[in-house]
Amino acid sequence: MSLSESARATSAAEARFRLQAPNARPRRLAVIPMDEQARALAVGLAAQGFAHTSFVALSESEEWPAHLTGRTRAVLEAIEAAQTVVLLATAGAEAALAGTLAEAARGRTLIGLILDSEGAAPEALERSLAALRPHAAMLVLAEGRDYVAAMLEALRA
Amino acid sequence: MLRQEQNELATRTGPGTAMGKLFRSYWVPALLAEELPEDGCPPVRVKLLSERLLAWRDSTGRYGLMDEFCAHRGVSLWFGRNEEGGLRCPYHGWKYDVTGQCVEVPSEPAENGFCARIKLAAYPLVQVGDILWTYMGPPEQQPPLPEWEFARVPAAQTFTSKRVQECNWMQAMEGGIDSSHVSWLHRGALNHDPLFKGAKGNQYNLRDAKPVFEVVEMPGGLYIGARRNAEDGRYYWRITPWVMPSFTMVPPRGDHPVHGHFWIPIDDENCWAWSFDYHPVRALTAQELQHMKDGHGIHVTYVPGSFRPAANKDNDYLIDRAAQQRGDTYSGVAGIAMQDASLQESMGPIVDRTRENLVSTDNGIIMARHRLLRAARALAEKGVLPPGREAEHQRVRSAAVILPPDQPFKEAAAEALRVREGVAQSSV
């Protein structure tokens, strides 16, 4: 009996003939921390060399996000260059600027990432959730922080 | 995407591999209890995690799962004679008990101790619910028996089937946590499938084909919530739990039975797709059972005498292009299970994840991979036992609920997401 089209095409032998030419051009991501702890994490991630990601350069002041105003241009440029914008917040963060950033990111996919959710007080989680949920096309509540790098790599950042 | 070495780590589950060690940390479904229906019945060949095994039930009712091949000359013991508390190789009469211990070598004097030195590798095989489960890891690390609710409710309340899927376990499992494909591939099923139709919640699905997703980590795995608008500013949530390494439950619809899956590697290019339906508080009706046996819902019909789906790669999954054009089915393949399987098998035996371009809605898949790889490395490198072994992690439910807009669903639906004895599933 001759093989069906599907039986032949799904064999391991046929997998060798799949095209290896690139099937996508690089995308850009913008990662914007929403609080000081997230900022510290972003600084570390930036050093890992995600070539297609802008980690918005934030003030080194302890008063984040009060200094955001002065960084508006850098934030907007990062968003404008990106197809996907990631708002990074630790559980409990007010993330008060999420709406403003989402407005700037209109037309781009917005991912909200809430870190350290494991063991966070419900009201703290609700606070961050309330700020991000209305704007995020995808919201992730991660127990710790190691997921951020895994996600960026998976998204070819 | 995954790097090639990550893809190798994730997809290889044979002896000695990191992911193989992870799977060998759990009780996994080995075969349906009905496959060994009575004491002294014929043995059944079972391949699991790239190991060729033989399942059998001796004349006293004890279950065994052991190396398929006789230690003498390598004959398959599938040809063995199941007699008087042991399985005897028909070639030269060597006899084994359910622990794999050789108990008789006719050609050797009983008193010389030869047969005591012969023992086949064997694993425990235990019935819980409709399933015979095995644990293939180190005996000293054997976890408690499975506590999944579908396997613990009375027999009249549960139905389990299995089918061979001809691709790596992980690409099959990823379909179970890829909630965003449902609005495309399975559209139509909500109106027509007897095990889905009629639920009020279906209206929310049909009104809104673009749900918003939230992925929430939990100790045993993940919850994946799909959110749609409901009345009065509230949200209709469909919440899918994924518990390590490969258990998922589909959110319920109305009072229909709740269903879910396990994906268990046969070898690196084939897996078992286990599918269960159960109701927490009532017996399945005769009609529901018949629908399941007829291949509705998440079940399939078979090539007679096998667990291979009747629609399979050898007949191009019985694809019906006219039905596709008419919109009866979105892909032209009938039935939810084979709609999934046909596309997952089309990726090839082991999909090359280095060429993927994942998007934001793939975060459930990304998180599951992350958890699996992290746990496999921790086990292989530091001996840290993975999540999902504890009863607490297994006593989960899926849920379909309506919640206020500002609440974390894991907390707001916490009761609905836990097994509650004598309480029905939370469904809309």
Coordinates of C-alpha atoms in Angstrom, one line a residue:
Chain A
M1 CA 0.0 0.0 0.0
S2 CA 1.4 3.4 -0.9
L3 CA 1.9 5.9 1.8
S4 CA -0.7 8.7 2.1
E5 CA 0.5 12.3 1.6
S6 CA 0.4 12.9 5.4
A7 CA 2.2 9.7 6.3
R8 CA 5.0 10.5 3.9
A9 CA 5.2 14.2 4.8
T10 CA 5.4 13.7 8.6
S11 CA 8.2 11.2 8.6
A12 CA 11.5 12.0 10.2
A13 CA 13.2 11.5 6.8
E14 CA 11.1 14.3 5.3
A15 CA 11.9 16.7 8.1
R16 CA 15.4 16.9 6.7
F17 CA 14.0 18.8 3.6
R18 CA 12.4 21.6 5.6
L19 CA 13.7 25.0 4.5
Q20 CA 16.3 26.4 6.8
A21 CA 16.1 30.0 5.4
P22 CA 15.1 32.6 7.9
N23 CA 11.3 32.8 8.3
A24 CA 11.1 36.1 10.1
R25 CA 13.0 39.4 10.5
P26 CA 14.0 40.4 14.0
R27 CA 11.3 42.0 16.1
R28 CA 12.0 44.7 18.7
L29 CA 10.8 44.6 22.3
A30 CA 10.8 47.4 24.8
V31 CA 11.0 46.4 28.4
I32 CA 9.9 49.1 30.8
P33 CA 10.2 48.5 34.6
M34 CA 7.4 50.0 36.7
D35 CA 9.1 50.1 40.1
E36 CA 12.6 50.1 41.6
Q37 CA 12.9 46.3 42.1
A38 CA 11.8 45.8 38.5
R39 CA 14.3 48.4 37.4
A40 CA 17.2 46.6 39.1
L41 CA 16.1 43.4 37.4
A42 CA 16.0 45.2 34.0
V43 CA 19.5 46.5 34.5
G44 CA 20.7 43.0 35.0
L45 CA 18.8 41.7 32.0
A46 CA 20.2 44.5 29.8
A47 CA 23.7 43.2 30.6
Q48 CA 22.8 39.8 29.3
G49 CA 22.7 41.0 25.8
F50 CA 19.2 40.7 24.4
A51 CA 20.1 42.3 21.1
H52 CA 16.6 43.1 20.0
T53 CA 15.3 44.6 23.2
S54 CA 15.4 48.2 24.5
F55 CA 15.6 48.3 28.3
V56 CA 14.6 51.9 28.8
A57 CA 17.4 53.8 30.5
L58 CA 16.0 54.8 33.8
S59 CA 17.2 57.2 36.4
E60 CA 19.7 55.8 38.8
S61 CA 18.0 57.8 41.5
E62 CA 16.2 55.9 44.3
E63 CA 13.2 58.0 43.5
W64 CA 11.9 56.0 40.6
P65 CA 9.4 56.6 39.1
A66 CA 9.5 60.2 40.0
H67 CA 12.2 60.8 37.4
L68 CA 10.2 59.3 34.6
T69 CA 9.2 62.7 33.3
G70 CA 12.8 63.4 32.5
R71 CA 13.1 60.2 30.6
T72 CA 10.0 60.6 28.4
R73 CA 11.9 60.9 25.2
A74 CA 13.8 57.7 25.8
V75 CA 10.7 55.8 26.7
L76 CA 8.8 57.0 23.7
E77 CA 11.6 56.2 21.3
A78 CA 11.9 52.7 22.8
I79 CA 8.1 52.1 22.4
E80 CA 8.0 53.5 18.9
A81 CA 10.8 51.2 17.7
A82 CA 9.1 48.1 19.3
Q83 CA 6.5 45.7 18.1
T84 CA 6.0 44.4 21.7
V85 CA 6.1 46.3 24.9
V86 CA 6.7 44.6 28.2
L87 CA 5.7 46.3 31.4
L88 CA 7.6 44.8 34.3
A89 CA 6.3 45.2 37.9
T90 CA 6.9 43.5 41.1
A91 CA 3.8 42.5 43.1
G92 CA 2.5 45.5 45.0
A93 CA 3.8 48.1 42.6
E94 CA 1.4 50.9 42.0
A95 CA 2.3 50.9 38.3
A96 CA 0.5 54.2 38.1
L97 CA 2.0 55.0 34.7
A98 CA 0.7 51.9 33.0
G99 CA -2.2 53.7 31.4
T100 CA 0.0 56.4 30.0
L101 CA 2.5 53.9 28.7
A102 CA -0.2 51.8 27.2
E103 CA -1.6 54.9 25.4
A104 CA 1.9 55.5 24.0
A105 CA 2.1 51.8 23.0
R106 CA -1.3 51.8 21.2
G107 CA -1.1 49.5 18.2
R108 CA 1.7 47.4 19.8
T109 CA 1.3 44.2 21.8
L110 CA 1.5 45.0 25.5
I111 CA 2.6 42.2 27.9
G112 CA 2.2 42.8 31.6
L113 CA 4.6 40.8 33.8
I114 CA 4.0 40.8 37.6
L115 CA 6.9 39.3 39.5
D116 CA 7.3 37.8 42.9
S117 CA 3.6 37.0 43.0
E118 CA 4.2 33.9 45.2
G119 CA 3.3 34.9 48.8
A120 CA 2.3 38.4 47.9
A121 CA -0.5 39.9 49.9
P122 CA -3.8 39.8 47.9
E123 CA -4.2 43.5 48.2
A124 CA -0.7 44.1 46.9
L125 CA -1.4 41.8 43.9
E126 CA -4.7 43.5 43.3
R127 CA -3.0 46.9 43.2
S128 CA -0.6 45.9 40.5
L129 CA -3.3 43.9 38.7
A130 CA -5.7 46.8 38.6
A131 CA -3.0 49.0 37.0
L132 CA -2.0 46.5 34.3
R133 CA -5.0 44.3 33.5
P134 CA -7.0 46.9 31.6
H135 CA -4.1 47.5 29.2
A136 CA -2.3 44.2 28.8
A137 CA -3.1 41.8 25.9
M138 CA -1.3 39.2 28.0
L139 CA -0.7 39.3 31.7
V140 CA 1.7 36.9 33.5
L141 CA 1.9 36.5 37.2
A142 CA 5.2 34.8 37.9
E143 CA 6.2 33.4 41.3
G144 CA 9.8 34.6 41.1
R145 CA 11.9 36.6 38.6
D146 CA 13.7 34.1 36.5
Y147 CA 10.8 33.9 34.1
V148 CA 11.6 37.3 32.5
A149 CA 14.8 36.1 30.8
A150 CA 13.1 32.9 29.7
M151 CA 10.3 34.8 28.1
L152 CA 12.5 37.3 26.4
E153 CA 14.6 34.5 24.9
A154 CA 11.5 32.6 23.8
L155 CA 10.3 35.8 22.1
R156 CA 13.6 36.1 20.3
A157 CA 14.4 39.3 22.2
Chain B
M1 CA 11.6 29.5 20.4
L2 CA 13.9 27.1 22.1
R3 CA 17.6 26.7 21.5
Q4 CA 18.4 23.3 20.0
E5 CA 19.9 22.0 23.2
Q6 CA 16.8 23.1 25.1
N7 CA 14.6 21.3 22.6
E8 CA 16.7 18.2 22.9
L9 CA 16.4 18.4 26.7
A10 CA 12.7 18.9 26.6
T11 CA 11.8 16.2 24.1
R12 CA 14.1 13.3 25.0
T13 CA 12.7 11.0 27.7
G14 CA 14.5 7.8 27.3
P15 CA 16.5 6.2 30.2
G16 CA 19.3 8.5 31.4
T17 CA 17.9 11.7 29.9
A18 CA 17.1 14.7 32.1
M19 CA 13.5 14.9 31.0
G20 CA 13.3 11.1 31.3
K21 CA 14.3 11.4 34.9
L22 CA 11.7 14.0 35.4
F23 CA 8.9 11.7 34.0
R24 CA 10.3 8.9 36.1
S25 CA 9.5 11.0 39.2
Y26 CA 5.8 10.6 38.8
W27 CA 3.1 7.9 38.7
V28 CA 2.1 7.9 35.0
P29 CA -0.8 6.2 33.3
A30 CA 0.5 3.0 31.7
L31 CA -2.6 1.3 30.4
L32 CA -6.3 1.1 30.8
A33 CA -7.4 -1.4 33.5
E34 CA -9.7 -3.0 31.0
E35 CA -6.7 -4.1 29.0
L36 CA -5.9 -6.6 31.7
P37 CA -9.5 -7.6 32.4
E38 CA -9.1 -10.8 34.6
D39 CA -6.6 -12.9 36.5
G40 CA -4.4 -14.9 34.2
C41 CA -5.4 -12.9 31.1
P42 CA -3.0 -12.5 28.1
P43 CA -0.1 -10.0 28.7
V44 CA 0.0 -6.7 26.9
R45 CA 3.1 -5.0 25.3
V46 CA 3.6 -1.5 26.6
K47 CA 6.3 0.9 25.5
L48 CA 6.8 3.9 27.9
L49 CA 9.5 6.4 28.0
S50 CA 11.4 4.5 25.3
E51 CA 11.3 1.2 27.3
R52 CA 9.8 -2.0 25.9
L53 CA 7.8 -3.4 28.8
L54 CA 5.2 -6.1 29.3
A55 CA 2.1 -5.6 31.5
W56 CA 0.4 -8.7 32.9
R57 CA -1.9 -9.9 35.6
D58 CA -1.0 -13.2 37.2
S59 CA -3.4 -16.0 38.1
T60 CA -3.7 -14.6 41.6
G61 CA -4.6 -11.1 40.4
R62 CA -1.3 -9.3 41.0
Y63 CA -0.3 -6.8 38.3
G64 CA 3.2 -6.7 36.9
L65 CA 5.1 -4.4 34.5
M66 CA 8.5 -5.7 33.5
D67 CA 11.1 -5.9 30.8
E68 CA 9.4 -7.4 27.8
F69 CA 12.2 -9.8 27.0
C70 CA 13.3 -13.1 28.6
A71 CA 16.7 -12.9 30.2
H72 CA 17.7 -16.2 28.6
R73 CA 17.8 -15.6 24.8
G74 CA 15.8 -12.4 24.5
V75 CA 12.5 -13.8 23.4
S76 CA 9.4 -11.6 23.8
L77 CA 7.5 -12.7 26.8
W78 CA 4.3 -11.5 25.1
F79 CA 4.3 -15.1 23.8
G80 CA 4.5 -16.3 27.4
R81 CA 2.1 -18.6 29.2
N82 CA 0.4 -16.9 32.1
E83 CA 0.1 -19.8 34.6
E84 CA 0.2 -20.5 38.3
G85 CA 1.4 -17.2 39.6
G86 CA 3.9 -16.6 36.9
L87 CA 4.7 -15.9 33.3
R88 CA 6.6 -18.7 31.6
C89 CA 8.7 -18.2 28.5
P90 CA 7.5 -20.7 25.9
Y91 CA 11.0 -21.1 24.4
H92 CA 12.7 -23.0 27.3
G93 CA 10.2 -22.6 30.2
W94 CA 11.9 -19.9 32.3
K95 CA 9.2 -18.5 34.6
Y96 CA 9.0 -15.0 36.2
D97 CA 6.8 -13.5 38.8
V98 CA 5.3 -10.0 38.7
T99 CA 8.3 -8.4 40.3
G100 CA 10.4 -9.7 37.4
Q101 CA 12.1 -12.3 39.6
C102 CA 12.9 -15.6 37.8
V103 CA 11.3 -18.3 39.8
E104 CA 12.1 -21.3 37.6
V105 CA 14.7 -22.4 35.1
P106 CA 13.8 -25.9 34.2
S107 CA 17.2 -26.8 32.8
E108 CA 19.0 -26.0 36.0
P109 CA 18.9 -27.8 39.3
A110 CA 16.6 -25.9 41.7
E111 CA 19.2 -26.1 44.5
N112 CA 22.1 -24.4 42.5
G113 CA 20.6 -20.9 43.0
F114 CA 20.8 -20.0 39.4
C115 CA 17.3 -18.7 39.0
A116 CA 17.5 -16.5 42.1
R117 CA 20.2 -14.6 40.2
I118 CA 17.9 -13.8 37.3
K119 CA 15.7 -10.8 37.6
L120 CA 14.1 -8.6 35.0
A121 CA 13.7 -4.9 35.5
A122 CA 10.2 -4.3 36.8
Y123 CA 8.1 -1.4 37.9
P124 CA 5.0 -1.3 40.2
L125 CA 1.7 -1.3 38.4
V126 CA -1.3 -0.1 40.5
Q127 CA -4.9 0.4 39.6
V128 CA -6.4 3.8 40.6
G129 CA -9.7 4.5 38.8
D130 CA -9.9 3.1 35.3
I131 CA -6.1 3.3 34.9
L132 CA -3.1 1.1 35.7
W133 CA -0.4 3.5 36.8
T134 CA 3.3 2.9 37.0
Y135 CA 6.2 4.6 38.7
M136 CA 9.5 4.0 36.8
G137 CA 11.9 6.0 39.1
P138 CA 14.1 5.1 42.0
P139 CA 12.1 3.0 44.6
E140 CA 13.3 5.2 47.5
Q141 CA 11.7 8.3 45.8
Q142 CA 8.3 6.8 45.0
P143 CA 5.6 9.4 45.5
P144 CA 2.2 8.7 47.1
L145 CA -0.4 7.2 44.7
P146 CA -2.2 9.5 42.2
E147 CA -4.8 11.8 43.7
W148 CA -6.3 13.2 40.5
E149 CA -10.0 13.6 41.0
F150 CA -11.1 11.9 37.8
A151 CA -9.4 8.7 39.0
R152 CA -10.8 8.9 42.5
V153 CA -14.5 9.4 42.0
P154 CA -16.7 6.4 41.8
A155 CA -16.5 4.3 38.6
A156 CA -19.9 5.4 37.4
Q157 CA -18.8 9.0 37.4
T158 CA -15.8 8.7 35.1
F159 CA -14.7 7.6 31.7
T160 CA -11.1 7.4 30.3
S161 CA -9.8 6.7 26.8
K162 CA -6.4 6.8 25.2
R163 CA -5.1 7.1 21.7
V164 CA -1.7 6.9 20.1
Q165 CA -0.4 10.2 18.8
E166 CA 2.4 10.0 16.3
C167 CA 4.6 12.9 17.5
N168 CA 6.7 13.9 20.5
W169 CA 4.8 14.2 23.7
M170 CA 5.7 17.9 24.2
Q171 CA 4.2 19.2 21.0
A172 CA 1.0 17.3 21.8
M173 CA 0.9 18.6 25.3
E174 CA 1.5 22.2 24.2
G175 CA -1.8 22.0 22.4
G176 CA -3.5 21.5 25.7
I177 CA -2.2 24.8 27.1
D178 CA -2.5 26.8 23.9
S179 CA -5.8 28.3 24.7
S180 CA -5.7 30.7 21.8
H181 CA -6.1 28.0 19.1
V182 CA -9.6 27.0 20.3
S183 CA -11.4 30.0 18.8
W184 CA -10.0 29.0 15.4
L185 CA -9.4 25.3 15.0
H186 CA -12.4 24.1 17.1
R187 CA -14.9 26.8 16.2
G188 CA -18.2 25.1 15.5
A189 CA -17.7 22.4 18.2
L190 CA -19.6 24.5 20.8
N191 CA -22.7 24.4 18.7
H192 CA -22.6 20.8 17.6
D193 CA -20.8 18.6 19.9
P194 CA -23.2 16.8 22.3
L195 CA -20.7 17.0 25.1
F196 CA -20.3 20.8 24.8
K197 CA -23.4 22.4 23.5
G198 CA -26.1 24.1 25.4
A199 CA -24.1 25.7 28.1
K200 CA -24.7 29.4 28.9
G201 CA -21.0 30.0 28.9
N202 CA -20.8 29.1 25.2
Q203 CA -22.5 32.4 24.4
Y204 CA -19.7 34.3 25.9
N205 CA -17.3 32.3 23.8
L206 CA -19.2 32.8 20.6
R207 CA -19.7 36.5 21.2
D208 CA -16.0 37.1 21.8
A209 CA -13.4 35.3 19.6
K210 CA -10.5 37.3 21.0
P211 CA -10.2 36.6 24.7
V212 CA -7.5 38.1 26.8
F213 CA -5.2 35.7 28.6
E214 CA -3.5 35.6 32.0
V215 CA -0.9 33.1 32.9
V216 CA -0.5 32.5 36.7
E217 CA 2.2 30.4 38.2
M218 CA 1.2 28.0 41.0
P219 CA 3.3 25.6 43.0
G220 CA 2.4 22.5 40.9
G221 CA 2.4 24.3 37.5
L222 CA 0.2 27.0 36.0
Y223 CA -3.2 28.3 35.6
I224 CA -4.1 29.8 32.2
G225 CA -7.1 32.1 32.3
A226 CA -9.0 33.2 29.3
R227 CA -11.1 36.3 30.0
R228 CA -14.1 37.5 28.0
N229 CA -16.6 40.3 28.8
A230 CA -19.7 39.3 30.7
E231 CA -22.6 41.4 31.9
D232 CA -22.3 44.4 34.2
G233 CA -18.7 45.0 33.7
R234 CA -17.7 41.5 35.0
Y235 CA -15.5 39.0 33.3
Y236 CA -16.3 35.4 32.2
W237 CA -13.2 33.4 33.0
R238 CA -12.2 30.0 31.6
I239 CA -9.4 28.7 33.8
T240 CA -7.2 25.7 32.7
P241 CA -4.8 24.2 35.2
W242 CA -1.6 22.6 33.9
V243 CA 0.2 20.4 36.5
M244 CA 3.7 19.1 35.9
P245 CA 4.7 17.2 33.9
S246 CA 1.8 16.8 31.5
F247 CA -1.7 17.1 33.0
T248 CA -4.3 19.6 31.9
M249 CA -8.0 20.0 32.5
V250 CA -10.4 21.8 30.1
P251 CA -12.7 24.3 31.8
P252 CA -16.2 22.9 32.1
R253 CA -19.3 23.9 30.2
G254 CA -22.7 23.9 32.0
D255 CA -23.3 20.6 33.7
H256 CA -21.5 18.6 31.1
P257 CA -18.8 16.2 32.4
V258 CA -15.4 17.8 32.9
H259 CA -12.6 16.6 30.7
G260 CA -8.8 16.7 30.5
H261 CA -5.7 15.0 29.4
F262 CA -2.3 13.4 30.2
W263 CA 0.4 13.2 27.5
I264 CA 2.8 10.4 28.2
P265 CA 5.8 9.6 26.0
I266 CA 5.8 6.2 24.3
D267 CA 9.2 7.0 22.8
D268 CA 10.6 10.3 21.5
E269 CA 8.4 10.3 18.4
N270 CA 5.1 8.9 19.7
C271 CA 3.0 9.5 22.8
W272 CA -0.2 8.4 24.5
A273 CA -2.9 11.0 24.6
W274 CA -5.0 10.1 27.6
S275 CA -8.4 11.7 27.7
F276 CA -10.8 11.6 30.6
D277 CA -14.3 12.8 31.3
Y278 CA -15.9 12.8 34.8
H279 CA -18.5 14.5 36.9
P280 CA -17.6 15.2 40.5
V281 CA -21.0 14.6 42.0
R282 CA -23.1 12.4 39.7
A283 CA -23.0 9.3 37.5
L284 CA -22.4 9.9 33.8
T285 CA -25.6 9.3 31.9
A286 CA -25.9 6.4 29.4
Q287 CA -26.2 8.9 26.7
E288 CA -23.0 10.8 27.8
L289 CA -21.1 7.5 27.9
Q290 CA -22.3 6.6 24.5
H291 CA -21.2 9.9 23.1
M292 CA -17.7 9.4 24.6
K293 CA -17.5 5.9 23.1
D294 CA -18.7 7.2 19.8
G295 CA -15.7 9.6 19.7
H296 CA -17.4 12.9 20.6
G297 CA -16.0 15.5 22.9
I298 CA -12.3 14.9 23.3
H299 CA -12.4 11.2 22.5
V300 CA -12.0 9.4 19.2
T301 CA -13.0 6.2 17.3
Y302 CA -10.4 3.6 16.6
V303 CA -8.9 1.4 14.0
P304 CA -10.5 -1.9 15.2
G305 CA -8.4 -3.8 17.7
S306 CA -6.1 -0.9 18.4
F307 CA -5.8 2.5 20.1
R308 CA -4.9 4.2 16.8
P309 CA -7.5 6.7 15.8
A310 CA -9.7 5.8 12.8
A311 CA -8.7 9.1 11.2
N312 CA -4.9 9.0 11.1
K313 CA -2.0 10.0 8.9
D314 CA -2.4 7.0 6.7
N315 CA -5.7 8.2 5.4
D316 CA -4.9 11.9 5.6
Y317 CA -7.1 12.2 8.7
L318 CA -10.2 11.7 6.4
I319 CA -9.9 15.4 5.6
D320 CA -13.1 16.8 4.0
R321 CA -12.3 19.9 2.0
A322 CA -16.0 20.4 1.2
A323 CA -16.8 20.5 4.9
Q324 CA -14.0 22.9 5.4
Q325 CA -15.4 25.2 2.6
R326 CA -18.9 25.0 4.1
G327 CA -17.5 25.9 7.5
D328 CA -18.7 22.7 9.2
T329 CA -15.1 22.3 10.4
Y330 CA -12.4 24.8 10.3
S331 CA -9.6 22.5 9.1
G332 CA -11.6 19.9 7.3
V333 CA -10.8 17.3 10.0
A334 CA -13.6 16.1 12.1
G335 CA -13.5 15.9 15.9
I336 CA -11.6 18.0 18.4
A337 CA -9.0 15.3 19.2
M338 CA -8.1 14.7 15.6
Q339 CA -8.2 18.4 14.7
D340 CA -5.4 18.8 17.3
A341 CA -3.6 15.6 16.5
S342 CA -3.5 16.1 12.7
L343 CA -1.9 19.5 13.0
Q344 CA 0.5 18.5 15.8
E345 CA 1.6 15.4 13.8
S346 CA 2.1 17.6 10.7
M347 CA 4.9 19.4 12.6
G348 CA 7.0 16.2 12.2
P349 CA 8.0 13.7 14.8
I350 CA 9.9 16.3 16.9
V351 CA 9.2 19.9 15.9
D352 CA 12.2 22.2 15.4
R353 CA 11.5 24.9 18.0
T354 CA 14.5 26.9 16.9
R355 CA 12.4 28.2 14.0
E356 CA 9.3 29.2 15.9
N357 CA 8.2 32.8 16.2
L358 CA 6.2 32.9 19.4
V359 CA 3.8 35.7 20.3
S360 CA 2.4 37.1 23.5
T361 CA -0.5 34.6 23.6
D362 CA 2.1 31.8 23.8
N363 CA 3.1 32.7 27.3
G364 CA 1.4 29.7 28.7
I365 CA 3.6 27.5 26.5
I366 CA 6.7 29.5 27.3
M367 CA 6.0 29.3 31.0
A368 CA 5.4 25.5 30.9
R369 CA 8.6 24.9 29.0
H370 CA 10.4 27.1 31.5
R371 CA 9.1 25.2 34.4
L372 CA 9.8 21.8 32.8
L373 CA 13.4 22.7 31.8
R374 CA 14.1 24.2 35.2
A375 CA 12.7 21.2 37.1
A376 CA 14.5 18.7 34.8
R377 CA 17.9 20.5 35.4
A378 CA 17.3 20.8 39.1
L379 CA 16.6 17.1 39.3
A380 CA 19.4 16.0 37.1
E381 CA 22.0 18.3 38.6
K382 CA 21.0 18.6 42.2
G383 CA 18.5 15.8 42.9
V384 CA 15.7 18.2 43.6
L385 CA 12.4 16.4 43.2
P386 CA 10.0 18.2 40.9
P387 CA 6.6 19.8 41.7
G388 CA 3.4 17.9 40.8
R389 CA 4.1 14.8 42.9
E390 CA 2.2 15.9 46.0
A391 CA -1.5 15.3 46.5
E392 CA -2.1 19.0 47.1
H393 CA -0.8 19.7 43.6
Q394 CA -3.0 17.1 42.0
R395 CA -6.3 18.0 43.7
V396 CA -7.1 20.8 41.2
R397 CA -10.0 21.5 39.0
S398 CA -10.6 23.7 36.0
A399 CA -13.3 26.3 36.3
A400 CA -15.6 28.6 34.3
V401 CA -16.6 31.5 36.5
I402 CA -17.8 35.1 36.4
L403 CA -15.8 37.4 38.5
P404 CA -15.5 41.1 39.3
P405 CA -13.1 42.9 37.0
D406 CA -10.4 43.8 39.5
Q407 CA -9.7 40.5 41.2
P408 CA -6.8 38.0 40.6
F409 CA -8.6 34.9 39.4
K410 CA -6.4 32.5 41.3
E411 CA -7.5 34.1 44.6
A412 CA -11.1 35.0 43.6
A413 CA -11.8 31.5 42.2
A414 CA -9.6 29.6 44.7
E415 CA -12.5 27.4 46.0
A416 CA -13.5 26.6 42.4
L417 CA -10.0 25.6 41.5
R418 CA -9.7 23.0 44.3
V419 CA -11.2 19.6 44.6
R420 CA -14.2 19.7 47.0
E421 CA -15.7 16.4 47.9
G422 CA -19.4 16.3 47.1
V423 CA -19.4 19.7 45.4
A424 CA -20.0 20.1 41.7
Q425 CA -17.6 21.8 39.4
S426 CA -17.8 25.6 39.0
S427 CA -19.3 26.2 35.6
V428 CA -21.4 28.5 33.6

